[in-house]
């Protein structure tokens, strides 16, 4: 009987919940994902091993012959022995170590098993399990680790004969979302809300056999969404060549496990600071280029500006904010024939002055910016500020009617309130994508002049943007956004008046109190 999505998700959350006595929810992922992936590998290996035995048992094969046939025809990775040739010898499998959970040194045995799997499969699983600091008894006691493993063992067998990769990958995504919903701002470091990812991928529209790159890949959600969308549109998601770079080693491990569990094997996830040490380069040392680049980088990150870097078109972003540096890196990563990029950033990138203004001017002069899409506030786990998607195209690859122009879409009103944040519905996403692909007349007539339905769009000629000092503030080009800004200004004025009145009243009260001999109040 096939395993349901709800069943495996419930069981996995029960296992994660055993950690509540030992650590905050923000740290659950570092323990649960390595254990889950280890169980998946072990269950898959054992499933294929049983298939091999059913086919060859009794054929009189030597151990060496049996091993050669099994790993040639049945296994795609190895679960080796730890301490081979000794009395402590045991296979580095889930079931083998689970049988010892009541014995001292459980964390050490788990760590040895995971390290053995990494070592035995360097091309596939090198560094995949992260730092494994949680295997230390000081971090996680034997009793808690045993409870987590025993609870996770109550999940059904995690192999393709028992559940589809769609179910397995869905369970992984479910845990990512649960951890993000409950762990506050830290979650935003590795998890972008599903609907924002889907919107960017829909706009960039990856095709079979194309290369896809996320320079700040977190848990790999954008790479997986690219393959899923292509599959949903009738393409072959597994043909995409997926690339990602992530600064945090443990998070890079989460991304690798996530990709494997979605049955995506054509990928490379590298560890390192993308701005300081880009890991994807051509043989001549220049930045490697891709068909599709998409990212949700850390906002307004303080960084060490480049010196003589080929990526610095238009200048170098200021030390106080790396926002435009990430954009410059993505532009440098766009392939010359069909490269396109989409990035989520705060609204400040649209209008801030100084060095950022110089970069913005160069990008517009080179006609690289295709669209600015204003999103609702409070969409993300780690910030409530409104953000925008910027879409870029390689030089000369814009549609003829869109050359020397930028499409502005204001979707700031399109959201549904949820428990902890706002969300974009499937209808919101579909309408924004439709607006992005709409035809506009020579005057750039807006899709919806009055903002009916909470969505407005307009194709703006670059000459108008230049006349506005290269300012990309959405309110300059769409009435709906401009009205919101005017309303905000009125509110700010009203607040300042009320604040001044309160201060005057407090000052008068303190004077009266002092006159009556009552002291001890601080102004």
XYZ file of C-alpha atoms in Angstrom:
523
model
C 0.000 0.000 0.000
C 1.432 3.376 -1.047
C 2.519 5.780 1.659
C 0.497 8.983 1.841
C 2.057 12.417 2.044
C 0.235 13.162 5.272
C 1.418 9.952 6.918
C 5.126 10.471 6.345
C 4.940 14.167 7.234
C 3.213 13.402 10.526
C 5.735 10.708 11.445
C 8.714 12.893 10.585
C 7.378 15.778 12.638
C 6.909 13.418 15.599
C 10.617 12.590 15.305
C 11.621 16.255 15.087
C 9.448 17.072 18.084
C 11.605 14.801 20.272
C 14.268 17.535 20.050
C 12.134 20.088 21.899
C 13.763 19.200 25.235
C 17.263 19.703 23.866
C 17.354 22.679 21.481
C 15.349 25.541 19.947
C 13.318 24.818 16.845
C 15.693 26.890 14.717
C 18.312 24.146 15.172
C 16.119 21.135 14.381
C 17.149 21.066 10.715
C 20.812 20.355 11.505
C 19.776 17.093 13.192
C 16.625 15.951 11.413
C 17.782 16.317 7.811
C 21.021 14.302 8.161
C 19.137 11.552 10.009
C 16.319 11.557 7.451
C 18.754 11.396 4.528
C 20.755 8.628 6.206
C 17.566 6.596 6.648
C 16.611 7.255 3.021
C 20.013 6.047 1.798
C 19.948 2.980 4.044
C 16.387 2.016 3.109
C 17.149 2.501 -0.588
C 20.365 0.466 -0.395
C 18.621 -2.371 1.477
C 15.735 -2.382 -1.032
C 18.147 -2.798 -3.942
C 20.155 -5.370 -1.988
C 17.050 -7.505 -1.546
C 16.341 -7.206 -5.278
C 19.883 -8.398 -5.979
C 19.536 -11.367 -3.609
C 16.230 -12.363 -5.171
C 17.883 -12.440 -8.596
C 21.243 -14.028 -7.815
C 20.968 -15.914 -4.527
C 21.954 -19.552 -5.015
C 23.997 -18.873 -8.156
C 27.233 -19.764 -6.382
C 28.849 -16.352 -6.864
C 31.984 -15.522 -4.921
C 31.851 -12.537 -2.591
C 33.894 -10.511 -5.073
C 31.667 -11.465 -8.010
C 28.510 -10.746 -6.027
C 29.771 -7.324 -5.005
C 30.763 -6.429 -8.571
C 27.365 -7.415 -9.975
C 25.397 -5.750 -7.200
C 27.148 -2.392 -7.523
C 27.098 -2.534 -11.315
C 23.426 -3.397 -11.772
C 21.575 -2.578 -8.545
C 23.294 0.027 -6.356
C 24.044 3.637 -7.251
C 25.985 4.306 -4.035
C 27.709 2.350 -1.265
C 26.837 1.837 2.390
C 30.241 0.637 3.637
C 31.324 -1.133 6.798
C 32.812 0.836 9.671
C 35.791 -0.682 11.513
C 36.090 -3.474 8.894
C 37.945 -6.599 9.950
C 37.470 -5.949 13.689
C 35.038 -7.194 16.292
C 33.344 -3.776 16.125
C 32.658 -4.190 12.383
C 29.154 -3.190 11.336
C 27.589 -1.705 8.229
C 27.144 2.065 8.369
C 23.414 1.668 7.894
C 20.453 3.055 9.785
C 19.210 -0.336 10.978
C 22.668 -1.432 12.122
C 23.179 1.602 14.372
C 19.536 1.723 15.484
C 20.054 -1.695 17.067
C 22.625 -0.120 19.422
C 20.674 2.937 20.651
C 20.678 1.742 24.269
C 24.476 1.450 24.370
C 26.863 4.285 25.316
C 28.577 6.198 22.503
C 25.569 6.371 20.156
C 26.543 9.795 18.808
C 30.058 8.563 18.012
C 28.671 5.582 16.079
C 26.258 7.801 14.149
C 29.072 10.200 13.263
C 31.374 7.359 12.180
C 28.612 5.944 9.966
C 27.866 9.259 8.243
C 31.555 9.961 7.715
C 32.041 6.466 6.282
C 29.237 7.053 3.751
C 30.765 10.397 2.724
C 34.197 8.810 2.300
C 32.891 5.818 0.341
C 30.953 8.049 -2.094
C 33.127 11.145 -2.613
C 31.559 12.109 -5.959
C 28.035 12.041 -4.573
C 28.094 12.675 -0.825
C 31.261 14.566 0.025
C 30.504 16.840 3.039
C 26.769 16.245 2.566
C 26.008 15.670 6.261
C 27.486 18.990 7.364
C 29.524 19.574 10.512
C 27.664 16.918 12.564
C 28.329 18.808 15.818
C 25.002 17.465 17.121
C 26.523 13.978 17.399
C 28.466 15.180 20.451
C 27.001 14.022 23.765
C 27.444 17.585 25.074
C 25.121 18.908 22.357
C 22.620 16.053 22.187
C 22.379 13.380 24.847
C 22.215 9.698 23.916
C 18.670 9.520 25.293
C 17.364 12.329 23.074
C 19.209 11.123 19.961
C 17.862 7.626 20.553
C 14.324 8.973 20.938
C 14.603 10.895 17.653
C 15.925 7.838 15.798
C 13.289 5.526 17.241
C 10.516 7.966 16.343
C 11.899 8.401 12.821
C 12.134 4.631 12.428
C 8.355 4.500 12.738
C 8.134 6.235 9.355
C 7.564 3.874 6.413
C 10.565 2.633 4.482
C 11.958 5.511 2.426
C 12.681 3.929 -0.953
C 11.186 4.124 -4.428
C 9.449 0.775 -4.045
C 7.446 2.193 -1.161
C 6.991 5.882 -1.950
C 7.519 8.187 -4.901
C 10.212 10.838 -4.963
C 7.392 13.378 -5.149
C 6.173 12.193 -1.730
C 9.675 12.018 -0.295
C 10.691 15.425 -1.638
C 7.388 16.854 -0.477
C 8.054 15.584 3.055
C 11.454 17.285 3.018
C 9.879 20.563 1.892
C 7.197 20.183 4.558
C 9.841 19.993 7.284
C 11.683 22.991 5.859
C 8.492 25.020 6.043
C 7.624 23.819 9.553
C 11.093 24.727 10.807
C 10.827 28.137 9.102
C 7.347 28.879 10.453
C 8.521 28.210 13.996
C 12.022 29.581 14.052
C 11.646 33.290 13.297
C 14.231 35.354 11.477
C 16.928 32.701 11.258
C 14.775 30.680 8.856
C 15.132 33.272 6.124
C 18.805 32.376 5.814
C 17.951 29.126 4.054
C 14.280 29.132 3.096
C 12.443 31.383 0.645
C 8.632 31.075 0.693
C 7.409 28.609 -1.904
C 5.160 31.061 -3.731
C 7.948 33.644 -4.219
C 10.201 30.926 -5.621
C 7.427 29.719 -7.922
C 6.806 33.247 -9.213
C 10.453 33.817 -10.130
C 10.745 30.414 -11.790
C 7.512 30.930 -13.762
C 8.831 34.243 -15.077
C 12.248 32.862 -16.063
C 10.655 29.684 -17.527
C 13.547 27.144 -17.648
C 13.610 24.776 -20.641
C 14.826 21.171 -20.961
C 18.629 20.747 -20.907
C 19.251 24.342 -19.793
C 21.644 25.293 -17.004
C 20.235 26.869 -13.833
C 22.284 28.682 -11.177
C 21.488 30.048 -7.728
C 24.467 31.959 -6.250
C 22.899 32.007 -2.751
C 21.088 28.686 -2.914
C 20.184 28.073 0.748
C 18.284 24.776 0.933
C 18.110 24.471 -2.868
C 14.433 25.381 -3.199
C 14.830 27.506 -6.334
C 16.805 24.788 -8.127
C 14.197 22.152 -7.264
C 11.322 24.448 -8.219
C 12.944 24.949 -11.637
C 12.890 21.203 -12.276
C 9.383 20.790 -10.863
C 7.971 23.578 -13.014
C 9.575 22.208 -16.155
C 8.084 18.791 -15.357
C 4.647 20.340 -14.707
C 4.821 22.041 -18.119
C 5.492 18.732 -19.859
C 9.284 19.060 -20.008
C 11.992 16.872 -18.510
C 13.025 18.417 -15.214
C 15.801 15.896 -14.663
C 17.645 17.235 -17.743
C 18.368 20.597 -16.108
C 21.982 21.144 -15.102
C 21.630 22.624 -11.623
C 24.299 24.715 -9.894
C 24.297 26.406 -6.508
C 26.679 28.102 -4.116
C 26.033 28.541 -0.399
C 28.205 30.235 2.223
C 27.123 28.063 5.186
C 28.448 24.464 4.943
C 25.583 22.875 6.901
C 23.011 24.656 4.741
C 24.831 23.518 1.587
C 24.477 19.981 2.931
C 20.742 20.539 3.401
C 20.543 21.635 -0.264
C 22.404 18.561 -1.519
C 20.166 16.217 0.485
C 17.090 18.091 -0.731
C 18.107 17.668 -4.378
C 18.829 13.951 -3.982
C 15.497 13.352 -2.281
C 13.767 14.999 -5.240
C 15.589 12.516 -7.513
C 17.705 15.267 -9.081
C 21.270 14.110 -9.640
C 22.641 16.549 -12.255
C 23.748 19.164 -9.760
C 26.751 20.812 -8.176
C 26.438 22.674 -4.885
C 29.626 24.435 -3.805
C 30.481 26.054 -0.473
C 31.864 29.580 -0.257
C 31.131 33.306 -0.277
C 29.837 34.018 -3.786
C 31.032 37.634 -3.823
C 34.456 36.938 -2.366
C 35.117 33.491 -3.799
C 32.816 32.491 -6.702
C 33.289 28.748 -7.173
C 31.887 28.420 -10.708
C 34.474 29.701 -13.166
C 35.654 29.044 -16.702
C 39.163 27.643 -17.298
C 40.429 31.182 -17.981
C 39.249 32.321 -14.549
C 36.242 34.322 -15.751
C 32.767 33.807 -14.290
C 30.939 30.727 -15.591
C 27.739 31.580 -17.437
C 24.308 29.955 -17.308
C 20.941 30.109 -19.025
C 18.867 30.842 -15.914
C 20.100 32.611 -12.761
C 17.815 33.160 -9.786
C 18.412 34.179 -6.183
C 17.119 35.587 -2.935
C 20.372 36.955 -1.469
C 20.765 38.319 2.076
C 19.471 41.895 2.077
C 21.734 44.916 2.623
C 24.649 42.693 3.619
C 27.784 44.486 4.782
C 30.714 43.255 2.711
C 34.287 43.944 1.610
C 34.000 45.730 -1.759
C 35.829 44.397 -4.796
C 39.073 45.769 -6.142
C 39.562 45.322 -9.913
C 36.829 42.716 -10.303
C 35.431 41.934 -13.760
C 31.906 41.847 -12.347
C 31.857 45.504 -11.259
C 29.941 47.007 -14.197
C 29.133 50.646 -13.496
C 31.176 50.744 -10.307
C 31.436 48.956 -6.964
C 28.582 48.627 -4.481
C 29.148 50.386 -1.131
C 30.463 48.533 1.893
C 27.169 49.108 3.694
C 25.116 47.043 1.225
C 26.028 44.229 -1.177
C 22.609 44.253 -2.890
C 23.884 45.544 -6.215
C 27.038 43.416 -5.962
C 24.830 40.319 -6.052
C 23.053 41.771 -9.090
C 26.384 42.438 -10.802
C 27.475 38.862 -10.124
C 24.231 37.530 -11.607
C 24.568 39.730 -14.682
C 28.113 38.449 -15.189
C 26.720 34.906 -14.901
C 24.143 35.314 -17.703
C 24.875 33.369 -20.874
C 25.159 35.594 -23.986
C 22.461 33.877 -26.088
C 19.536 33.290 -23.725
C 20.733 34.244 -20.244
C 18.098 35.655 -17.918
C 18.107 36.371 -14.216
C 15.608 37.066 -11.449
C 16.460 38.331 -7.974
C 14.449 39.413 -4.917
C 15.712 42.571 -3.197
C 14.431 45.379 -0.931
C 13.011 48.502 -2.559
C 16.085 50.533 -1.627
C 17.949 49.164 -4.655
C 15.462 51.002 -6.864
C 16.291 54.527 -5.733
C 19.326 54.724 -3.385
C 21.972 57.182 -4.557
C 25.763 57.226 -4.591
C 27.605 54.201 -5.915
C 24.388 52.229 -6.274
C 22.925 54.925 -8.526
C 25.983 54.708 -10.794
C 25.569 50.938 -11.143
C 21.840 51.307 -11.765
C 22.543 53.840 -14.512
C 24.997 51.520 -16.269
C 22.579 48.581 -16.114
C 19.826 50.708 -17.660
C 22.121 52.246 -20.286
C 23.123 48.710 -21.316
C 19.396 47.751 -21.503
C 19.858 44.777 -19.171
C 16.869 45.370 -16.872
C 13.673 43.784 -18.205
C 11.206 44.189 -15.326
C 10.602 45.465 -11.801
C 7.838 43.636 -9.912
C 6.730 45.127 -6.605
C 5.672 42.452 -4.097
C 3.497 42.776 -0.973
C 5.062 43.462 2.427
C 5.511 40.716 5.035
C 5.950 37.834 2.586
C 9.189 36.565 4.091
C 10.116 34.786 7.313
C 13.031 37.068 8.149
C 11.696 40.522 7.267
C 8.384 42.338 6.959
C 9.626 44.959 4.478
C 8.216 45.069 0.940
C 10.480 43.609 -1.712
C 10.733 43.602 -5.485
C 11.753 41.088 -8.119
C 14.217 42.489 -10.664
C 14.407 40.600 -13.964
C 17.436 40.936 -16.230
C 18.170 39.751 -19.772
C 21.478 39.253 -21.561
C 22.377 42.092 -23.977
C 20.248 42.063 -27.108
C 17.935 39.248 -25.982
C 14.867 41.281 -25.017
C 11.847 41.005 -27.306
C 11.955 43.790 -29.934
C 8.957 45.619 -28.457
C 10.577 45.651 -25.027
C 14.019 46.889 -25.974
C 15.004 50.241 -24.464
C 12.265 49.860 -21.868
C 11.428 48.356 -18.459
C 8.178 46.649 -17.472
C 6.856 47.799 -14.091
C 4.313 45.611 -12.286
C 2.802 46.652 -8.967
C 1.515 43.551 -7.155
C 1.792 45.021 -3.663
C -1.958 44.646 -3.043
C -2.141 41.025 -4.177
C -1.821 38.886 -1.067
C -3.754 36.821 1.468
C -3.120 37.164 5.182
C -1.891 33.976 6.882
C -0.914 33.211 10.472
C 2.623 34.636 10.520
C 2.935 36.411 7.188
C 1.219 37.327 3.941
C 1.111 34.840 1.070
C 0.669 34.932 -2.690
C -2.064 32.590 -3.919
C -1.857 30.558 -7.129
C -4.202 33.113 -8.706
C -1.896 35.970 -7.665
C 1.085 34.221 -9.217
C -0.805 33.425 -12.426
C -1.958 37.040 -12.816
C 1.544 38.449 -12.260
C 3.028 36.013 -14.783
C 0.277 36.892 -17.274
C 1.072 40.588 -16.814
C 4.771 39.895 -17.368
C 4.076 38.131 -20.678
C 1.381 40.574 -21.862
C 1.648 42.643 -25.010
C 1.901 46.407 -24.689
C 1.271 49.026 -27.318
C 3.842 51.478 -28.576
C 2.958 53.906 -25.785
C 3.438 51.223 -23.144
C -0.230 51.308 -22.157
C -0.733 49.698 -18.751
C -2.473 46.349 -18.448
C -4.801 47.770 -15.814
C -4.740 51.593 -15.688
C -6.848 51.840 -12.525
C -5.175 49.007 -10.630
C -8.418 46.983 -10.690
C -8.003 43.700 -8.880
C -4.965 45.028 -7.032
C -2.567 44.629 -9.969
C -1.200 47.239 -12.373
C 1.476 47.132 -15.060
C 3.155 49.528 -17.471
C 5.974 49.263 -19.999
C 8.102 52.368 -19.450
C 10.610 53.638 -22.060
C 14.149 54.035 -20.803
C 14.075 57.698 -21.851
C 11.434 58.385 -19.192
C 13.521 56.618 -16.553
C 16.564 58.650 -17.570
C 14.487 61.823 -17.238
C 13.710 60.722 -13.678
C 17.409 60.468 -12.850
C 17.483 56.666 -13.296
C 15.153 56.294 -10.314
C 13.238 52.975 -10.489
C 10.790 53.731 -7.694
C 7.588 51.993 -8.817
C 5.443 54.917 -7.653
C 6.988 57.139 -10.325
C 5.528 54.980 -13.077
C 2.317 53.419 -11.738
C -0.485 55.499 -10.186
C -1.497 52.800 -7.715
C 1.936 52.689 -6.083
C 2.207 56.481 -6.148
C -1.092 56.789 -4.284
C 0.176 54.413 -1.617
C 3.309 56.519 -1.175
C 1.249 59.711 -0.823
C -0.899 57.986 1.781
C 2.229 56.924 3.653
C 3.477 60.517 3.647
C 0.210 61.732 5.150
C 0.434 59.086 7.868
C 4.014 60.049 8.692
C 3.046 63.715 8.949
C 0.131 62.827 11.229
C 2.411 60.705 13.396
C 4.972 63.507 13.754
C 2.251 65.978 14.769
C 0.802 63.565 17.341
C 4.281 62.795 18.693
C 5.081 66.489 19.171
C 1.746 67.040 20.914
C 2.411 64.103 23.261
C 5.858 65.462 24.123
C 4.384 68.888 24.941
C 1.722 67.282 27.163
C 4.337 65.187 28.991
C 6.502 68.259 29.557
C 3.534 70.159 31.034
C 2.694 67.203 33.301
C 6.273 67.016 34.626
C 6.225 70.743 35.379
C 2.972 70.402 37.358
C 4.339 67.393 39.288
C 7.561 69.234 40.100
C 5.586 72.259 41.317
C 3.711 70.052 43.789
C 6.931 68.553 45.120
C 6.637 65.145 43.412
C 10.012 64.083 42.010
C 11.632 60.985 40.538
C 10.098 61.110 37.030
C 12.535 61.008 34.144
C 11.843 63.124 31.136
